Tab-separated table of C-alpha atoms in Angstrom:
chain	number	residue	atom	x	y	z
A	1	MET	CA	121.010	77.180	92.362
A	2	LYS	CA	120.658	76.955	88.644
A	3	ILE	CA	117.213	77.926	87.501
A	4	GLY	CA	115.898	77.399	83.929
A	5	ILE	CA	112.850	78.854	82.233
A	6	LEU	CA	111.199	76.815	79.469
A	7	THR	CA	108.980	78.744	77.154
A	8	HIS	CA	108.377	80.045	73.683
A	9	GLN	CA	111.226	82.482	73.558
A	10	TYR	CA	112.290	81.408	70.109
A	11	ILE	CA	109.407	82.823	68.081
A	12	SER	CA	109.251	86.415	66.591
A	13	ASN	CA	106.171	87.545	68.684
A	14	TYR	CA	106.288	90.508	71.055
A	15	GLY	CA	104.157	88.911	73.713
A	16	ALA	CA	106.264	85.695	73.591
A	17	PHE	CA	109.518	87.640	73.952
A	18	LEU	CA	108.402	90.023	76.675
A	19	GLN	CA	106.709	87.363	78.844
A	20	ALA	CA	109.922	85.254	78.753
A	21	TRP	CA	112.192	88.400	79.553
A	22	ALA	CA	109.932	89.438	82.310
A	23	LEU	CA	109.665	86.049	84.010
A	24	ARG	CA	113.573	85.708	84.028
A	25	GLN	CA	113.958	89.284	85.320
A	26	ALA	CA	111.284	88.718	88.001
A	27	ILE	CA	112.937	85.478	89.296
A	28	ALA	CA	116.482	87.207	89.221
A	29	GLU	CA	115.127	89.959	91.390
A	30	LEU	CA	113.687	87.531	93.926
A	31	PHE	CA	116.761	85.266	93.901
A	32	PRO	CA	119.734	87.443	93.011
A	33	GLU	CA	122.261	84.900	94.192
A	34	ASP	CA	120.950	82.154	91.692
A	35	ASP	CA	121.865	81.617	88.164
A	36	VAL	CA	118.715	82.219	86.211
A	37	GLN	CA	118.586	81.360	82.516
A	38	ILE	CA	116.005	81.129	79.762
A	39	ILE	CA	116.484	77.660	78.286
A	40	ASN	CA	117.229	78.269	74.688
A	41	TYR	CA	115.156	75.294	73.517
A	42	ILE	CA	114.038	75.585	69.971
A	43	ASN	CA	111.053	73.637	68.433
A	44	LEU	CA	112.185	73.874	64.879
A	45	LYS	CA	108.702	73.234	63.354
A	46	HIS	CA	107.236	76.172	65.437
A	47	PHE	CA	110.328	78.382	64.569
A	48	ILE	CA	110.212	77.784	60.952
A	49	ILE	CA	106.512	78.321	60.470
A	50	ASN	CA	106.626	81.498	62.598
A	51	ALA	CA	109.653	82.943	60.743
A	52	GLY	CA	108.144	82.096	57.456
A	53	GLY	CA	104.937	83.838	58.183
A	54	TRP	CA	106.639	87.192	58.172
A	55	PHE	CA	107.578	86.894	54.510
A	56	ARG	CA	103.945	86.700	53.275
A	57	PHE	CA	102.901	89.606	51.163
A	58	TYR	CA	99.472	90.959	51.745
A	59	ARG	CA	98.717	92.964	48.586
A	60	ASN	CA	95.548	94.618	49.947
A	61	LYS	CA	97.149	95.857	53.213
A	62	GLU	CA	101.011	96.330	52.414
A	63	THR	CA	103.127	98.281	50.067
A	64	LEU	CA	106.460	96.903	48.882
A	65	LYS	CA	108.190	99.318	51.209
A	66	GLU	CA	106.267	98.041	54.160
A	67	TRP	CA	106.898	94.478	53.267
A	68	LEU	CA	110.577	95.057	53.021
A	69	GLN	CA	110.614	96.379	56.629
A	70	LYS	CA	108.365	93.498	57.800
A	71	ILE	CA	110.677	90.756	56.569
A	72	LYS	CA	113.468	92.156	58.737
A	73	LEU	CA	111.504	91.310	61.950
A	74	PRO	CA	113.030	87.689	62.339
A	75	ARG	CA	116.444	89.270	62.327
A	76	THR	CA	115.386	92.009	64.647
A	77	PHE	CA	114.038	89.500	67.136
A	78	ALA	CA	117.199	87.286	66.808
A	79	LYS	CA	119.291	90.319	67.609
A	80	ALA	CA	117.163	91.195	70.647
A	81	ARG	CA	117.255	87.709	72.081
A	82	LYS	CA	121.102	87.586	71.923
A	83	ARG	CA	121.379	91.160	73.320
A	84	ASP	CA	118.634	91.144	76.074
A	85	MET	CA	117.931	87.560	77.051
A	86	ALA	CA	120.183	85.533	79.478
A	87	LEU	CA	119.927	82.372	77.259
A	88	SER	CA	121.413	78.924	77.789
A	89	SER	CA	123.194	77.074	75.073
A	90	ARG	CA	120.902	75.917	72.333
A	91	CYS	CA	118.885	72.857	72.779
A	92	PHE	CA	116.521	70.850	70.556
A	93	ASN	CA	115.388	67.941	72.810
A	94	ALA	CA	114.916	66.877	76.487
A	95	ARG	CA	118.332	65.131	76.601
A	96	GLN	CA	120.162	68.337	75.736
A	97	ILE	CA	118.235	70.268	78.322
A	98	ASN	CA	118.870	67.541	81.016
A	99	ALA	CA	122.647	67.773	80.122
A	100	LEU	CA	122.603	71.531	81.286
A	101	GLY	CA	121.946	70.421	84.826
A	102	PHE	CA	119.250	72.762	85.966
A	103	ASP	CA	118.249	72.304	89.600
A	104	CYS	CA	114.857	73.924	88.950
A	105	ILE	CA	112.844	74.362	85.797
A	106	ILE	CA	110.027	76.774	85.466
A	107	VAL	CA	107.607	76.025	82.500
A	108	GLY	CA	105.737	79.125	81.323
A	109	SER	CA	104.139	81.382	80.500
A	110	ASP	CA	102.398	81.744	77.068
A	111	GLU	CA	100.444	78.940	75.414
A	112	VAL	CA	103.097	76.303	76.371
A	113	TRP	CA	100.411	73.886	77.417
A	114	ASN	CA	98.235	74.254	74.407
A	115	TYR	CA	98.378	70.573	73.332
A	116	LYS	CA	96.143	71.323	70.378
A	117	ASP	CA	98.566	73.733	68.829
A	118	SER	CA	100.069	71.615	65.871
A	119	LYS	CA	102.936	74.134	65.522
A	120	GLY	CA	104.248	74.942	69.046
A	121	ASN	CA	103.178	71.840	71.138
A	122	ALA	CA	105.944	69.857	72.681
A	123	GLU	CA	105.698	66.971	75.277
A	124	LEU	CA	108.770	68.213	77.095
A	125	LYS	CA	106.945	71.418	78.081
A	126	PHE	CA	104.809	69.088	80.112
A	127	GLY	CA	107.973	67.674	81.747
A	128	ILE	CA	108.078	64.611	79.521
A	129	GLY	CA	111.698	63.328	79.337
A	130	LEU	CA	112.968	65.978	81.799
A	131	THR	CA	114.941	64.540	84.644
A	132	CYS	CA	114.996	67.696	86.696
A	133	ARG	CA	113.208	66.884	90.039
A	134	ASN	CA	111.936	70.404	90.585
A	135	LEU	CA	109.435	71.187	87.944
A	136	ILE	CA	107.326	74.385	88.585
A	137	ALA	CA	104.648	75.748	86.240
A	138	TYR	CA	104.250	79.525	86.137
A	139	ALA	CA	101.122	80.844	84.341
A	140	PRO	CA	101.000	78.379	81.456
A	141	SER	CA	98.161	78.643	79.198
A	142	VAL	CA	96.295	75.910	77.386
A	143	GLY	CA	94.982	78.171	74.716
A	144	LYS	CA	91.573	76.978	73.357
A	145	ALA	CA	92.086	73.379	74.543
A	146	ALA	CA	88.767	72.641	76.325
A	147	SER	CA	89.042	71.486	79.970
A	148	GLU	CA	85.992	69.140	79.605
A	149	GLU	CA	87.696	67.144	76.873
A	150	GLU	CA	89.961	64.223	77.836
A	151	PRO	CA	93.602	65.284	77.258
A	152	PRO	CA	96.322	63.023	75.845
A	153	GLN	CA	97.867	60.782	78.414
A	154	TYR	CA	101.183	62.595	78.266
A	155	VAL	CA	99.456	65.774	79.287
A	156	ILE	CA	97.987	63.958	82.349
A	157	ASP	CA	101.208	62.248	83.226
A	158	GLY	CA	103.311	65.462	82.603
A	159	ILE	CA	101.138	67.805	84.643
A	160	ARG	CA	101.233	65.266	87.617
A	161	LYS	CA	105.089	65.399	87.572
A	162	PHE	CA	105.074	69.126	88.642
A	163	LYS	CA	105.680	70.078	92.252
A	164	ARG	CA	103.969	73.478	92.026
A	165	ILE	CA	101.456	74.540	89.341
A	166	SER	CA	99.866	78.053	88.818
A	167	ALA	CA	97.555	79.214	85.990
A	168	ARG	CA	96.774	82.665	84.371
A	169	ASP	CA	93.325	81.752	82.840
A	170	ASP	CA	90.187	79.903	83.467
A	171	LEU	CA	90.711	76.912	80.996
A	172	THR	CA	94.153	76.147	82.360
A	173	GLU	CA	92.921	76.231	85.918
A	174	GLN	CA	90.137	73.956	85.131
A	175	LEU	CA	92.354	71.451	83.289
A	176	VAL	CA	94.824	71.443	86.136
A	177	GLU	CA	92.142	70.824	88.718
A	178	ARG	CA	90.717	68.069	86.580
A	179	VAL	CA	94.049	66.253	86.249
A	180	THR	CA	95.388	66.738	89.870
A	181	GLY	CA	92.242	67.240	91.818
A	182	THR	CA	93.505	70.529	93.174
A	183	ALA	CA	92.906	74.045	91.976
A	184	PRO	CA	96.165	75.733	90.945
A	185	ALA	CA	97.340	79.088	92.290
A	186	ARG	CA	95.955	81.949	90.112
A	187	VAL	CA	98.706	84.234	89.071
A	188	LEU	CA	99.389	87.199	86.738
A	189	ASP	CA	101.106	86.948	83.302
A	190	PRO	CA	104.900	87.593	83.933
A	191	THR	CA	104.674	90.899	82.071
A	192	PHE	CA	102.984	92.332	85.194
A	193	LEU	CA	105.965	91.166	87.396
A	194	THR	CA	108.682	93.768	86.548
A	195	GLN	CA	109.444	97.015	85.047
A	196	PHE	CA	110.578	97.225	81.341
A	197	PRO	CA	113.378	99.471	80.141
A	198	GLN	CA	112.414	102.501	78.077
A	199	ALA	CA	113.532	102.724	74.426
A	200	ASP	CA	114.422	105.719	72.406
A	201	LEU	CA	111.554	105.785	69.776
A	202	ARG	CA	110.086	108.942	68.329
A	203	VAL	CA	107.378	108.269	65.673
A	204	SER	CA	105.385	111.515	65.707
A	205	GLU	CA	105.134	114.932	67.268
A	206	LYS	CA	101.363	114.681	67.236
A	207	PRO	CA	98.978	112.388	69.228
A	208	TYR	CA	98.323	108.925	67.780
A	209	ILE	CA	95.930	105.969	67.768
A	210	LEU	CA	97.556	102.517	67.942
A	211	PHE	CA	96.406	99.360	66.315
A	212	TYR	CA	97.828	95.995	67.429
A	213	TYR	CA	96.249	93.068	65.454
A	214	CYS	CA	92.642	94.115	65.636
A	215	GLU	CA	91.967	91.552	62.930
A	216	LYS	CA	88.680	91.403	60.912
A	217	LEU	CA	87.397	94.621	62.396
A	218	PRO	CA	84.419	95.590	60.160
A	219	GLU	CA	85.506	97.965	57.472
A	220	GLN	CA	82.870	100.612	58.223
A	221	ILE	CA	84.279	100.813	61.747
A	222	LEU	CA	87.827	101.047	60.487
A	223	ASN	CA	86.874	103.718	58.068
A	224	GLN	CA	85.164	105.699	60.934
A	225	ILE	CA	88.290	105.527	63.106
A	226	PHE	CA	90.454	106.717	60.189
A	227	SER	CA	88.081	109.548	59.308
A	228	TYR	CA	87.851	110.687	62.930
A	229	ALA	CA	91.738	110.694	63.159
A	230	LYS	CA	92.072	112.865	60.036
A	231	ALA	CA	89.445	115.196	61.112
A	232	HIS	CA	91.188	115.608	64.544
A	233	ASP	CA	94.708	115.743	63.335
A	234	LEU	CA	95.693	112.300	64.909
A	235	ALA	CA	98.242	109.981	63.474
A	236	VAL	CA	97.398	106.175	63.189
A	237	TYR	CA	100.034	103.550	63.698
A	238	GLY	CA	100.429	99.826	63.827
A	239	ALA	CA	102.527	98.375	66.644
A	240	GLY	CA	104.657	95.880	64.668
A	241	GLU	CA	102.193	95.444	61.908
A	242	CYS	CA	101.404	96.988	58.453
A	243	ASP	CA	98.610	98.792	56.873
A	244	LYS	CA	98.683	101.140	53.828
A	245	ARG	CA	96.524	103.688	55.731
A	246	TYR	CA	98.893	103.983	58.724
A	247	SER	CA	100.677	107.402	59.103
A	248	ALA	CA	104.151	105.766	59.043
A	249	ILE	CA	105.778	102.318	58.827
A	250	THR	CA	106.193	101.022	62.350
A	251	VAL	CA	106.508	97.348	61.754
A	252	ASN	CA	110.260	96.584	62.318
A	253	LEU	CA	110.287	97.351	66.064
A	254	THR	CA	112.412	95.735	68.802
A	255	PRO	CA	110.335	94.403	71.718
A	256	PHE	CA	111.116	97.364	73.925
A	257	GLU	CA	110.404	99.862	71.156
A	258	TRP	CA	107.038	97.947	70.726
A	259	ILE	CA	106.216	98.692	74.425
A	260	GLU	CA	107.105	102.341	73.825
A	261	MET	CA	104.309	102.522	71.117
A	262	PHE	CA	101.818	101.693	73.886
A	263	ARG	CA	103.289	104.088	76.460
A	264	ASN	CA	102.641	107.094	74.210
A	265	ALA	CA	99.399	106.148	72.397
A	266	GLU	CA	96.212	108.153	73.050
A	267	PHE	CA	94.033	105.100	72.364
A	268	VAL	CA	94.735	101.444	71.475
A	269	PHE	CA	92.719	98.930	69.433
A	270	THR	CA	93.814	95.399	69.778
A	271	GLY	CA	92.667	91.849	69.347
A	272	THR	CA	95.350	90.068	71.382
A	273	PHE	CA	96.066	89.100	75.002
A	274	HIS	CA	99.273	90.912	75.276
A	275	GLY	CA	97.871	94.006	73.472
A	276	VAL	CA	95.470	94.198	76.198
A	277	VAL	CA	98.094	93.490	78.969
A	278	PHE	CA	100.354	96.422	77.677
A	279	SER	CA	97.399	98.759	77.416
A	280	ILE	CA	96.630	98.055	80.957
A	281	LEU	CA	100.368	98.199	82.127
A	282	ASN	CA	100.562	101.645	80.458
A	283	GLN	CA	97.247	102.836	81.668
A	284	ARG	CA	95.889	103.352	78.205
A	285	GLN	CA	92.296	103.575	77.207
A	286	PHE	CA	91.566	100.681	74.776
A	287	LYS	CA	88.995	98.662	72.870
A	288	VAL	CA	89.209	94.976	71.780
A	289	TYR	CA	87.845	93.138	68.785
A	290	LEU	CA	88.154	89.451	69.322
A	291	THR	CA	87.691	86.641	66.682
A	292	ASN	CA	90.163	83.974	67.693
A	293	GLU	CA	88.629	81.519	70.068
A	294	SER	CA	91.771	81.308	72.197
A	295	ARG	CA	92.195	85.034	72.494
A	296	ILE	CA	88.441	85.442	73.346
A	297	LYS	CA	88.813	83.157	76.321
A	298	LYS	CA	92.229	84.623	77.545
A	299	VAL	CA	91.201	88.198	77.156
A	300	THR	CA	87.682	87.762	78.663
A	301	ALA	CA	89.326	86.022	81.702
A	302	LEU	CA	91.809	88.868	82.157
A	303	LEU	CA	89.382	91.742	81.848
A	304	ASN	CA	87.154	89.976	84.368
A	305	GLU	CA	89.960	89.656	86.802
A	306	MET	CA	90.791	93.281	86.430
A	307	GLY	CA	87.199	94.426	86.601
A	308	ILE	CA	87.443	96.175	83.297
A	309	ASP	CA	84.033	96.177	81.595
A	310	ASN	CA	82.710	97.110	78.073
A	311	ARG	CA	85.926	96.896	76.167
A	312	VAL	CA	84.643	94.794	73.313
A	313	ILE	CA	83.726	96.611	70.128
A	314	GLN	CA	80.019	96.159	69.410
A	315	PRO	CA	78.257	96.604	65.979
A	316	GLY	CA	77.723	100.237	65.204
A	317	PHE	CA	80.608	101.302	67.408
A	318	GLN	CA	81.532	104.955	66.897
A	319	PHE	CA	84.995	106.225	67.910
A	320	ASP	CA	85.218	109.465	69.809
A	321	LEU	CA	88.427	110.033	71.639
A	322	GLU	CA	87.108	112.872	73.834
A	323	SER	CA	84.211	110.919	75.324
A	324	MET	CA	86.334	107.771	75.763
A	325	LYS	CA	89.375	109.341	77.416
A	326	SER	CA	88.293	108.376	80.847
A	327	GLU	CA	86.243	105.121	80.347
A	328	ILE	CA	88.702	103.006	82.357
A	329	ASP	CA	89.329	104.373	85.861
A	330	TYR	CA	92.855	103.044	86.404
A	331	SER	CA	92.833	104.285	90.019
A	332	SER	CA	90.348	101.471	90.820
A	333	VAL	CA	92.182	98.926	88.618
A	334	GLN	CA	95.662	99.392	90.229
A	335	PRO	CA	94.749	98.014	93.690
A	336	THR	CA	93.650	94.845	91.990
A	337	ILE	CA	96.871	94.623	90.104
A	338	GLU	CA	98.823	95.211	93.225
A	339	GLN	CA	97.053	92.503	95.135
A	340	LYS	CA	97.506	89.978	92.515
A	341	LEU	CA	101.028	91.021	91.917
A	342	GLN	CA	101.926	90.272	95.519
A	343	LYS	CA	100.258	86.896	95.285
A	344	SER	CA	102.093	86.005	92.021
A	345	ARG	CA	105.501	87.014	93.411
A	346	GLN	CA	104.792	85.102	96.626
A	347	TYR	CA	104.013	81.991	94.523
A	348	LEU	CA	107.371	82.134	92.730
A	349	LYS	CA	109.175	82.820	96.005
A	350	GLU	CA	107.638	79.815	97.854
A	351	ALA	CA	107.782	77.437	94.815
A	352	ILE	CA	111.514	78.148	93.982
A	353	GLY	CA	112.457	78.561	97.640
A	354	ALA	CA	111.103	74.992	98.235
A	355	ALA	CA	113.202	73.699	95.544
A	356	GLU	CA	116.411	75.194	97.159
A	357	GLU	CA	115.710	73.393	100.461
C-alpha cells in the first residue's frame, strides 16, 4: 500500500520537521512492507513568509555575525529535507496530490487544522479536493481556534470525510467531537513515537543552560539567569536562535543537531510546545514562559497529560540549578508516556490496517 503524510514539512521549523520525520518513521516501522512517503505539498504563501522571517535583523539581540549564520537556516533545512525525509514529488494543490495515487493519506501532526492561521491554513489539509478514500488524522492541532465558535463549512465537511481521527490537545478534541458527535482518540505528538538519530555536535566542554524561544521573559529574570550562569561557570546557548549574551553562536543547526542541544543541557528554558516535548523526551529539567495563546493551550494540555506540575515561570522567579536538578521525577513520568505510546501506536496500526483491508 502507498501511504502519504500531509503536514507542514516545508517550513524551516524544528518542531515541524521532526514531527513529520517521526510520524513517517513510526508508520514505516509498523508497516515495513508499505511505501510510506511525506507528501511534498508546499503552501507557497506559508513557505515564503516563513523563509523570509529568518532574514529579519534584530539589532538589540543579534550581531552581524549571528545574523549571517541565521540566514543560512532555510538552506540548512532544505538540505535536511532532501537528505533525511522520504518525500514524494513536489505538489502545490489537491489535483497534483491525487495524481500520486496514495491508497491512504494521514493528515498531521502540527497545527495543520488551525483554520485561523492566515499563513499556513489550507483546505486540502481537511481533505477538501482529495480523492483518496482512506483519510486518517493523526494528532492534528487546531492551534488557538476556539472549539465553541462555529467553524467554516469546509472545516465541518472536511472533518466528516475522515475515516479515523485522533487529537493531541484539548481544543482539537473538542472541535472534532462537536463536528462528528464522537470524541476522537487521544494520542501523543509523533515525536514521542520513535527514536531519533544522534548527531555529532560539540558546543562546549562545560555544562550549559539552554534557551529555546522563551520569548518576552522579563529582563530581570533573564539577567538573574545569566548572572547565575557566570557565577557558576555555566555556558548559555540558544537552540537555533540568537542572543548577543549567549556563549557561542548555535543558530544554524540541523534538526538532529538541535535535538543534541537538548540531550546535553543541564536545564532548559522554553516557550514552545516542541521545546517542552524534547525536554521531556531527553528527561531534562525545564521551565516554560508562555505568552502565545496557542502555545499556552497546547503546552498546558501536554503538561497536564504528563502529570508535570509547576513548570511555568512566575513573577519573582529565581534560578538555582542545584535546587532544581530533581524537580521533575521522570521515573513517575515515564510510565505515563509508555502507556500513551502504546495507545498511539495501536491507533495508527488499527487505522492504517483498516485501510489495507
